[in-house]
mmCIF file of C-alpha atoms in Angstrom:
data_model
loop_
_atom_site.group_PDB
_atom_site.id
_atom_site.type_symbol
_atom_site.label_atom_id
_atom_site.label_comp_id
_atom_site.label_asym_id
_atom_site.label_seq_id
_atom_site.Cartn_x
_atom_site.Cartn_y
_atom_site.Cartn_z
ATOM 1 C CA UNK A 731 -189.341 -104.808 -97.688
ATOM 2 C CA UNK A 732 -192.664 -103.045 -97.380
ATOM 3 C CA UNK A 733 -193.457 -99.977 -99.491
ATOM 4 C CA UNK A 734 -196.188 -97.810 -97.945
ATOM 5 C CA UNK A 735 -198.402 -95.817 -100.318
ATOM 6 C CA UNK A 736 -198.839 -92.111 -99.654
ATOM 7 C CA UNK A 737 -202.174 -91.655 -101.497
ATOM 8 C CA UNK A 738 -205.337 -93.769 -101.532
ATOM 9 C CA UNK A 739 -208.746 -93.157 -103.103
ATOM 10 C CA UNK A 740 -211.631 -92.397 -100.747
ATOM 11 C CA UNK A 741 -213.510 -95.712 -101.377
ATOM 12 C CA UNK A 742 -210.403 -97.671 -100.422
ATOM 13 C CA UNK A 743 -210.014 -95.651 -97.259
ATOM 14 C CA UNK A 744 -213.627 -96.278 -96.268
ATOM 15 C CA UNK A 745 -213.303 -100.024 -96.769
ATOM 16 C CA UNK A 746 -210.099 -100.216 -94.804
ATOM 17 C CA UNK A 747 -211.542 -98.226 -91.917
ATOM 18 C CA UNK A 748 -214.455 -100.689 -91.680
ATOM 19 C CA UNK A 749 -212.126 -103.625 -91.037
ATOM 20 C CA UNK A 750 -211.506 -104.750 -87.419
ATOM 21 C CA UNK A 751 -208.382 -103.204 -85.904
ATOM 22 C CA UNK A 752 -206.940 -106.612 -85.033
ATOM 23 C CA UNK A 753 -207.133 -107.944 -88.592
ATOM 24 C CA UNK A 754 -203.977 -107.428 -90.731
ATOM 25 C CA UNK A 755 -204.604 -105.734 -94.085
ATOM 26 C CA UNK A 756 -204.533 -108.091 -97.086
ATOM 27 C CA UNK A 757 -201.141 -108.299 -98.748
ATOM 28 C CA UNK A 758 -202.598 -107.052 -102.026
ATOM 29 C CA UNK A 759 -203.755 -103.693 -100.661
ATOM 30 C CA UNK A 760 -201.897 -100.845 -98.988
ATOM 31 C CA UNK A 761 -202.638 -99.734 -95.455
ATOM 32 C CA UNK A 762 -205.042 -96.745 -95.314
ATOM 33 C CA UNK A 763 -203.457 -93.321 -95.612
ATOM 34 C CA UNK A 764 -204.164 -90.860 -92.800
ATOM 35 C CA UNK A 765 -203.312 -87.224 -92.231
ATOM 36 C CA UNK A 766 -200.053 -87.881 -90.411
ATOM 37 C CA UNK A 767 -198.871 -90.813 -92.528
ATOM 38 C CA UNK A 768 -199.487 -94.481 -93.112
ATOM 39 C CA UNK A 769 -201.478 -96.613 -90.653
ATOM 40 C CA UNK A 770 -199.657 -99.679 -89.363
ATOM 41 C CA UNK A 771 -200.640 -102.513 -87.032
ATOM 42 C CA UNK A 772 -197.835 -104.635 -85.566
ATOM 43 C CA UNK A 773 -199.143 -108.009 -84.408
ATOM 44 C CA UNK A 774 -197.752 -109.861 -81.372
ATOM 45 C CA UNK A 775 -198.229 -113.418 -80.169
ATOM 46 C CA UNK A 776 -197.240 -115.253 -76.976
ATOM 47 C CA UNK A 777 -195.848 -118.805 -77.129
ATOM 48 C CA UNK A 778 -194.281 -121.354 -74.828
ATOM 49 C CA UNK A 779 -191.576 -123.306 -76.691
ATOM 50 C CA UNK A 780 -193.471 -122.822 -79.924
ATOM 51 C CA UNK A 781 -196.890 -123.723 -78.511
ATOM 52 C CA UNK A 782 -199.606 -121.052 -78.271
ATOM 53 C CA UNK A 783 -199.796 -119.466 -74.831
ATOM 54 C CA UNK A 784 -203.106 -119.996 -73.079
ATOM 55 C CA UNK A 785 -204.373 -119.540 -69.532
ATOM 56 C CA UNK A 786 -205.423 -122.853 -67.973
ATOM 57 C CA UNK A 787 -202.900 -124.766 -70.085
ATOM 58 C CA UNK A 788 -199.964 -126.705 -68.615
ATOM 59 C CA UNK A 789 -196.609 -126.888 -70.405
ATOM 60 C CA UNK A 790 -193.879 -129.473 -69.893
ATOM 61 C CA UNK A 791 -190.124 -129.361 -70.392
ATOM 62 C CA UNK A 792 -189.617 -125.786 -69.170
ATOM 63 C CA UNK A 793 -186.362 -124.357 -67.857
ATOM 64 C CA UNK A 794 -183.120 -126.119 -67.010
ATOM 65 C CA UNK A 795 -184.998 -128.620 -64.796
ATOM 66 C CA UNK A 796 -187.491 -129.452 -67.597
ATOM 67 C CA UNK A 797 -190.388 -128.863 -65.241
ATOM 68 C CA UNK A 798 -194.102 -128.520 -65.826
ATOM 69 C CA UNK A 799 -195.605 -125.054 -65.464
ATOM 70 C CA UNK A 800 -199.011 -123.385 -65.351
ATOM 71 C CA UNK A 801 -199.085 -119.683 -66.317
ATOM 72 C CA UNK A 802 -200.432 -117.023 -63.974
ATOM 73 C CA UNK A 803 -199.697 -113.793 -65.885
ATOM 74 C CA UNK A 804 -198.161 -112.565 -69.170
ATOM 75 C CA UNK A 805 -198.108 -108.795 -69.656
ATOM 76 C CA UNK A 806 -195.518 -106.512 -71.242
ATOM 77 C CA UNK A 807 -194.918 -102.779 -71.623
ATOM 78 C CA UNK A 808 -193.323 -101.801 -74.942
ATOM 79 C CA UNK A 809 -192.017 -98.390 -75.969
ATOM 80 C CA UNK A 810 -189.842 -96.575 -78.550
ATOM 81 C CA UNK A 811 -191.416 -98.516 -81.441
ATOM 82 C CA UNK A 812 -189.617 -97.759 -84.707
ATOM 83 C CA UNK A 813 -189.565 -99.062 -88.263
ATOM 84 C CA UNK A 814 -186.259 -99.269 -90.157
ATOM 85 C CA UNK A 815 -186.405 -97.638 -93.592
ATOM 86 C CA UNK A 816 -184.516 -98.553 -96.750
ATOM 87 C CA UNK A 817 -181.655 -96.248 -95.736
ATOM 88 C CA UNK A 818 -181.254 -98.070 -92.423
ATOM 89 C CA UNK A 819 -182.737 -95.178 -90.432
ATOM 90 C CA UNK A 820 -185.063 -95.762 -87.482
ATOM 91 C CA UNK A 821 -188.399 -93.981 -88.006
ATOM 92 C CA UNK A 822 -190.605 -93.641 -84.896
ATOM 93 C CA UNK A 823 -194.109 -95.049 -85.081
ATOM 94 C CA UNK A 824 -196.546 -92.409 -83.823
ATOM 95 C CA UNK A 825 -198.724 -94.538 -81.585
ATOM 96 C CA UNK A 826 -202.475 -94.226 -81.707
ATOM 97 C CA UNK A 827 -203.630 -92.575 -78.488
ATOM 98 C CA UNK A 828 -206.554 -94.884 -77.752
ATOM 99 C CA UNK A 829 -206.999 -93.976 -74.077
ATOM 100 C CA UNK A 830 -206.673 -97.583 -72.969
ATOM 101 C CA UNK A 831 -203.714 -99.592 -74.301
ATOM 102 C CA UNK A 832 -201.412 -96.880 -75.660
ATOM 103 C CA UNK A 833 -200.203 -93.611 -74.143
ATOM 104 C CA UNK A 834 -197.584 -91.322 -75.677
ATOM 105 C CA UNK A 835 -194.832 -93.705 -76.917
ATOM 106 C CA UNK A 836 -195.872 -96.595 -74.673
ATOM 107 C CA UNK A 837 -198.061 -99.647 -75.291
ATOM 108 C CA UNK A 838 -199.268 -102.501 -73.083
ATOM 109 C CA UNK A 839 -199.548 -106.049 -74.409
ATOM 110 C CA UNK A 840 -201.776 -108.406 -72.396
ATOM 111 C CA UNK A 841 -201.754 -112.081 -73.357
ATOM 112 C CA UNK A 842 -203.626 -113.441 -70.328
ATOM 113 C CA UNK A 843 -207.406 -113.365 -69.953
ATOM 114 C CA UNK A 844 -207.962 -114.193 -66.254
ATOM 115 C CA UNK A 845 -209.265 -117.664 -67.049
ATOM 116 C CA UNK A 846 -207.877 -120.886 -65.599
ATOM 117 C CA UNK A 847 -204.943 -120.119 -63.336
ATOM 118 C CA UNK A 848 -204.348 -116.602 -64.686
ATOM 119 C CA UNK A 849 -204.775 -113.675 -62.297
ATOM 120 C CA UNK A 850 -204.713 -110.541 -64.475
ATOM 121 C CA UNK A 851 -207.632 -108.947 -66.351
ATOM 122 C CA UNK A 852 -210.227 -110.459 -68.730
ATOM 123 C CA UNK A 853 -209.330 -108.123 -71.603
ATOM 124 C CA UNK A 854 -206.440 -108.982 -73.914
ATOM 125 C CA UNK A 855 -204.404 -106.941 -76.372
ATOM 126 C CA UNK A 856 -202.035 -108.325 -79.011
ATOM 127 C CA UNK A 857 -200.981 -105.394 -81.211
ATOM 128 C CA UNK A 858 -199.327 -102.009 -81.415
ATOM 129 C CA UNK A 859 -200.963 -99.514 -83.785
ATOM 130 C CA UNK A 860 -199.901 -96.170 -85.112
ATOM 131 C CA UNK A 861 -198.724 -94.246 -88.167
ATOM 132 C CA UNK A 862 -195.448 -93.761 -90.044
ATOM 133 C CA UNK A 863 -194.505 -91.581 -93.010
ATOM 134 C CA UNK A 864 -195.045 -93.189 -96.399
ATOM 135 C CA UNK A 865 -191.940 -95.064 -97.410
ATOM 136 C CA UNK A 866 -190.139 -98.399 -97.708
ATOM 137 C CA UNK A 867 -189.467 -100.240 -94.471
ATOM 138 C CA UNK A 868 -187.490 -103.404 -93.827
ATOM 139 C CA UNK A 869 -187.192 -103.843 -90.055
ATOM 140 C CA UNK A 870 -188.587 -103.229 -86.595
ATOM 141 C CA UNK A 871 -187.004 -101.917 -83.387
ATOM 142 C CA UNK A 872 -188.575 -101.418 -79.960
ATOM 143 C CA UNK A 873 -187.870 -101.525 -76.237
ATOM 144 C CA UNK A 874 -189.340 -103.783 -73.600
ATOM 145 C CA UNK A 875 -189.777 -101.267 -70.812
ATOM 146 C CA UNK A 876 -191.337 -97.997 -69.689
ATOM 147 C CA UNK A 877 -189.384 -94.823 -70.620
ATOM 148 C CA UNK A 878 -187.730 -93.107 -67.652
ATOM 149 C CA UNK A 879 -189.958 -90.018 -67.903
ATOM 150 C CA UNK A 880 -193.093 -92.201 -67.572
ATOM 151 C CA UNK A 881 -191.686 -94.777 -65.180
ATOM 152 C CA UNK A 882 -191.639 -92.851 -61.918
ATOM 153 C CA UNK A 883 -194.928 -91.220 -61.050
ATOM 154 C CA UNK A 884 -198.161 -91.680 -59.133
ATOM 155 C CA UNK A 885 -199.911 -94.797 -60.442
ATOM 156 C CA UNK A 886 -203.207 -93.450 -59.040
ATOM 157 C CA UNK A 887 -202.958 -90.344 -61.234
ATOM 158 C CA UNK A 888 -201.464 -91.994 -64.334
ATOM 159 C CA UNK A 889 -203.196 -92.351 -67.675
ATOM 160 C CA UNK A 890 -204.130 -95.831 -68.908
ATOM 161 C CA UNK A 891 -202.311 -98.202 -69.340
ATOM 162 C CA UNK A 892 -200.020 -96.860 -66.617
ATOM 163 C CA UNK A 893 -202.788 -96.978 -63.986
ATOM 164 C CA UNK A 894 -202.482 -100.720 -63.352
ATOM 165 C CA UNK A 895 -201.376 -101.167 -59.755
ATOM 166 C CA UNK A 896 -200.623 -104.824 -60.443
ATOM 167 C CA UNK A 897 -197.841 -103.695 -62.821
ATOM 168 C CA UNK A 898 -196.365 -101.154 -60.402
ATOM 169 C CA UNK A 899 -193.748 -101.408 -57.621
ATOM 170 C CA UNK A 900 -193.200 -97.991 -55.987
ATOM 171 C CA UNK A 901 -192.409 -94.557 -57.360
ATOM 172 C CA UNK A 902 -188.677 -94.998 -57.016
ATOM 173 C CA UNK A 903 -188.517 -98.336 -58.878
ATOM 174 C CA UNK A 904 -191.448 -97.619 -61.168
ATOM 175 C CA UNK A 905 -193.293 -100.205 -63.217
ATOM 176 C CA UNK A 906 -192.899 -103.889 -63.926
ATOM 177 C CA UNK A 907 -191.889 -103.833 -67.601
ATOM 178 C CA UNK A 908 -192.744 -107.513 -67.841
ATOM 179 C CA UNK A 909 -194.891 -109.567 -65.516
ATOM 180 C CA UNK A 910 -194.471 -113.243 -66.297
ATOM 181 C CA UNK A 911 -195.792 -115.334 -63.419
ATOM 182 C CA UNK A 912 -196.188 -119.124 -63.237
ATOM 183 C CA UNK A 913 -196.410 -122.149 -60.988
ATOM 184 C CA UNK A 914 -194.001 -125.044 -61.426
ATOM 185 C CA UNK A 915 -193.708 -128.556 -60.078
ATOM 186 C CA UNK A 916 -191.081 -127.489 -57.560
ATOM 187 C CA UNK A 917 -192.551 -124.053 -56.831
ATOM 188 C CA UNK A 918 -196.330 -124.683 -56.592
ATOM 189 C CA UNK A 919 -196.951 -121.373 -54.797
ATOM 190 C CA UNK A 920 -195.430 -119.433 -57.690
ATOM 191 C CA UNK A 921 -192.281 -118.500 -59.578
ATOM 192 C CA UNK A 922 -192.489 -114.841 -60.546
ATOM 193 C CA UNK A 923 -190.553 -112.857 -63.133
ATOM 194 C CA UNK A 924 -190.959 -109.097 -62.755
ATOM 195 C CA UNK A 925 -188.564 -107.080 -64.933
ATOM 196 C CA UNK A 926 -187.994 -103.458 -63.971
ATOM 197 C CA UNK A 927 -185.448 -100.835 -63.025
ATOM 198 C CA UNK A 928 -183.432 -101.216 -59.797
ATOM 199 C CA UNK A 929 -180.788 -99.228 -57.974
ATOM 200 C CA UNK A 930 -182.789 -96.035 -58.434
ATOM 201 C CA UNK A 931 -181.639 -93.052 -56.372
ATOM 202 C CA UNK A 932 -184.152 -90.439 -55.255
ATOM 203 C CA UNK A 933 -184.310 -86.697 -55.415
ATOM 204 C CA UNK A 934 -184.133 -84.802 -52.087
ATOM 205 C CA UNK A 935 -187.716 -83.515 -51.917
ATOM 206 C CA UNK A 936 -190.333 -86.181 -51.012
ATOM 207 C CA UNK A 937 -193.616 -86.380 -52.875
ATOM 208 C CA UNK A 938 -196.959 -87.863 -51.902
ATOM 209 C CA UNK A 939 -196.974 -91.627 -51.550
ATOM 210 C CA UNK A 940 -198.975 -93.989 -53.728
ATOM 211 C CA UNK A 941 -201.903 -95.668 -52.013
ATOM 212 C CA UNK A 942 -200.861 -99.224 -51.249
ATOM 213 C CA UNK A 943 -204.187 -100.814 -52.202
ATOM 214 C CA UNK A 944 -205.426 -98.394 -54.885
ATOM 215 C CA UNK A 945 -207.938 -99.911 -57.263
ATOM 216 C CA UNK A 946 -206.833 -100.695 -60.778
ATOM 217 C CA UNK A 947 -208.620 -98.163 -63.011
ATOM 218 C CA UNK A 948 -207.866 -99.959 -66.277
ATOM 219 C CA UNK A 949 -211.104 -101.686 -67.342
ATOM 220 C CA UNK A 950 -211.091 -104.207 -64.500
ATOM 221 C CA UNK A 951 -210.636 -103.225 -60.870
ATOM 222 C CA UNK A 952 -207.816 -105.309 -59.502
ATOM 223 C CA UNK A 953 -206.664 -104.506 -55.981
ATOM 224 C CA UNK A 954 -203.035 -105.486 -56.126
ATOM 225 C CA UNK A 955 -200.760 -103.532 -53.838
ATOM 226 C CA UNK A 956 -197.635 -101.840 -55.179
ATOM 227 C CA UNK A 957 -194.566 -103.607 -53.795
ATOM 228 C CA UNK A 958 -190.918 -102.698 -53.929
ATOM 229 C CA UNK A 959 -188.550 -104.396 -56.325
ATOM 230 C CA UNK A 960 -186.560 -107.076 -54.486
ATOM 231 C CA UNK A 961 -183.326 -105.496 -53.340
ATOM 232 C CA UNK A 962 -184.687 -101.921 -53.565
ATOM 233 C CA UNK A 963 -184.543 -100.329 -50.112
ATOM 234 C CA UNK A 964 -187.100 -97.586 -50.914
ATOM 235 C CA UNK A 965 -190.403 -97.671 -49.044
ATOM 236 C CA UNK A 966 -193.903 -96.837 -50.242
ATOM 237 C CA UNK A 967 -193.337 -93.098 -49.629
ATOM 238 C CA UNK A 968 -190.455 -92.904 -52.064
ATOM 239 C CA UNK A 969 -189.273 -89.884 -54.016
ATOM 240 C CA UNK A 970 -188.916 -89.738 -57.808
ATOM 241 C CA UNK A 971 -185.441 -90.965 -58.783
ATOM 242 C CA UNK A 972 -182.691 -89.002 -60.456
ATOM 243 C CA UNK A 973 -181.338 -92.148 -62.138
ATOM 244 C CA UNK A 974 -181.332 -95.944 -61.924
ATOM 245 C CA UNK A 975 -178.130 -98.004 -61.795
ATOM 246 C CA UNK A 976 -179.836 -100.908 -63.561
ATOM 247 C CA UNK A 977 -182.443 -99.497 -65.984
ATOM 248 C CA UNK A 978 -183.126 -103.026 -67.370
ATOM 249 C CA UNK A 979 -184.814 -101.955 -70.585
ATOM 250 C CA UNK A 980 -184.488 -104.532 -73.357
ATOM 251 C CA UNK A 981 -183.719 -103.293 -76.892
ATOM 252 C CA UNK A 982 -185.160 -105.559 -79.584
ATOM 253 C CA UNK A 983 -184.069 -105.465 -83.232
ATOM 254 C CA UNK A 984 -185.830 -107.508 -85.947
ATOM 255 C CA UNK A 985 -183.995 -106.396 -89.114
ATOM 256 C CA UNK A 986 -186.112 -108.356 -91.594
ATOM 257 C CA UNK A 987 -189.512 -107.622 -90.121
ATOM 258 C CA UNK A 988 -192.408 -106.761 -92.481
ATOM 259 C CA UNK A 989 -195.574 -105.749 -90.685
ATOM 260 C CA UNK A 990 -197.715 -107.050 -93.571
ATOM 261 C CA UNK A 991 -196.173 -110.549 -93.372
ATOM 262 C CA UNK A 992 -194.757 -111.103 -89.915
ATOM 263 C CA UNK A 993 -195.843 -111.381 -86.295
ATOM 264 C CA UNK A 994 -193.614 -110.682 -83.316
ATOM 265 C CA UNK A 995 -193.499 -113.755 -81.037
ATOM 266 C CA UNK A 996 -192.651 -113.554 -77.339
ATOM 267 C CA UNK A 997 -191.674 -117.097 -76.332
ATOM 268 C CA UNK A 998 -191.721 -117.743 -72.590
ATOM 269 C CA UNK A 999 -189.988 -121.107 -72.996
ATOM 270 C CA UNK A 1000 -186.983 -119.558 -74.717
ATOM 271 C CA UNK A 1001 -186.744 -116.846 -72.070
ATOM 272 C CA UNK A 1002 -186.764 -119.350 -69.206
ATOM 273 C CA UNK A 1003 -184.572 -121.965 -70.890
ATOM 274 C CA UNK A 1004 -181.586 -121.370 -68.572
ATOM 275 C CA UNK A 1005 -183.528 -120.964 -65.312
ATOM 276 C CA UNK A 1006 -184.250 -123.679 -62.732
ATOM 277 C CA UNK A 1007 -187.947 -123.072 -62.130
ATOM 278 C CA UNK A 1008 -188.142 -125.712 -59.401
ATOM 279 C CA UNK A 1009 -185.719 -123.938 -57.032
ATOM 280 C CA UNK A 1010 -185.328 -120.471 -55.566
ATOM 281 C CA UNK A 1011 -182.386 -118.688 -53.993
ATOM 282 C CA UNK A 1012 -182.582 -118.824 -50.191
ATOM 283 C CA UNK A 1013 -183.908 -115.663 -48.504
ATOM 284 C CA UNK A 1014 -185.023 -114.103 -51.777
ATOM 285 C CA UNK A 1015 -188.369 -113.410 -53.406
ATOM 286 C CA UNK A 1016 -189.834 -116.281 -55.398
ATOM 287 C CA UNK A 1017 -188.391 -116.183 -58.898
ATOM 288 C CA UNK A 1018 -186.694 -113.037 -60.216
ATOM 289 C CA UNK A 1019 -187.606 -109.519 -59.084
ATOM 290 C CA UNK A 1020 -184.749 -107.959 -61.094
ATOM 291 C CA UNK A 1021 -182.372 -107.690 -58.118
ATOM 292 C CA UNK A 1022 -178.683 -107.740 -59.149
ATOM 293 C CA UNK A 1023 -178.086 -109.947 -56.093
ATOM 294 C CA UNK A 1024 -180.607 -112.643 -57.014
ATOM 295 C CA UNK A 1025 -179.002 -115.584 -58.796
ATOM 296 C CA UNK A 1026 -182.454 -116.633 -60.070
ATOM 297 C CA UNK A 1027 -182.241 -113.636 -62.445
ATOM 298 C CA UNK A 1028 -179.034 -114.773 -64.192
ATOM 299 C CA UNK A 1029 -180.694 -117.013 -66.790
ATOM 300 C CA UNK A 1030 -183.558 -114.712 -67.709
ATOM 301 C CA UNK A 1031 -181.307 -111.654 -67.886
ATOM 302 C CA UNK A 1032 -179.029 -113.566 -70.246
ATOM 303 C CA UNK A 1033 -181.966 -114.328 -72.551
ATOM 304 C CA UNK A 1034 -183.263 -110.775 -72.268
ATOM 305 C CA UNK A 1035 -179.813 -109.686 -73.515
ATOM 306 C CA UNK A 1036 -179.247 -107.699 -70.321
ATOM 307 C CA UNK A 1037 -176.061 -107.486 -68.213
ATOM 308 C CA UNK A 1038 -176.056 -109.411 -64.964
ATOM 309 C CA UNK A 1039 -173.066 -109.610 -62.647
ATOM 310 C CA UNK A 1040 -169.968 -110.766 -64.451
ATOM 311 C CA UNK A 1041 -171.713 -112.895 -67.078
ATOM 312 C CA UNK A 1042 -171.211 -111.904 -70.702
ATOM 313 C CA UNK A 1043 -174.096 -110.097 -72.403
ATOM 314 C CA UNK A 1044 -175.597 -111.976 -75.328
ATOM 315 C CA UNK A 1045 -178.375 -111.302 -77.820
ATOM 316 C CA UNK A 1046 -181.941 -111.461 -76.528
ATOM 317 C CA UNK A 1047 -183.872 -114.651 -77.407
ATOM 318 C CA UNK A 1048 -187.318 -113.764 -76.005
ATOM 319 C CA UNK A 1049 -188.616 -112.008 -79.123
ATOM 320 C CA UNK A 1050 -188.502 -113.272 -82.711
ATOM 321 C CA UNK A 1051 -190.532 -112.859 -85.886
ATOM 322 C CA UNK A 1052 -192.723 -115.419 -87.614
#
């Protein structure tokens, strides 16, 4: 368990503030105290069956067909980040509002760097930072997904990191909570995993449509067009939804997590372990676009811990601590 100090001397605070944001604080010293509580940095890492994720790298033995893959993208939206205190209560982390990677209670993780085969942005981001009240904490909880109130708006007017058109479908479906794209031996043109909400029903009054080829305003200017989730019948002039039949947000619990000792690992190999990456359901988008009718989603939804059809829901296996 981690005990956060509530008071630090000024010299200690100055030293801590001079350290790079991405560097974890030494185990022997407390995190710097700030006005609203204790500063915390939660580190994340991407792996493929235990190997470090890297653009331009090929990985063998993936999925049920044990294929070889080359990654194209690896980006995730996280929200509702909470630490579990000694009483078992979930305490929200007040995220740093940095104007780029974090907005309100949402954070973007970006593990690709647009080198090799990857097609995202050059910048990367591997951590979630914020503050919590001083106290003793013994676990971590968060969601993979964009909260409903942030998920259905105009991507061209959204604050960063919600202004990435490459992570957006349409207003009705909202954002791609996870974009995990790859090429495999059997699918050389691409096998794509885009997790997001589906079955979203609209309100009666239309709103202005998103521009199909709006530039990405987040650091790099991608020009990826918003596209509808596979199986979603809404068009590009959709209305904001009242609800979504399949919200598809993944709740992650790491009950023994200590931010001073552990890193959260997202392992693509474990997520895809039950998916045949060399085949694709006939007359469906390549890979899984979160449609409840797409059999290619069954394996990844199982390992996300999400319901899919009649298959039993199990614990998620994508995230773990190290």
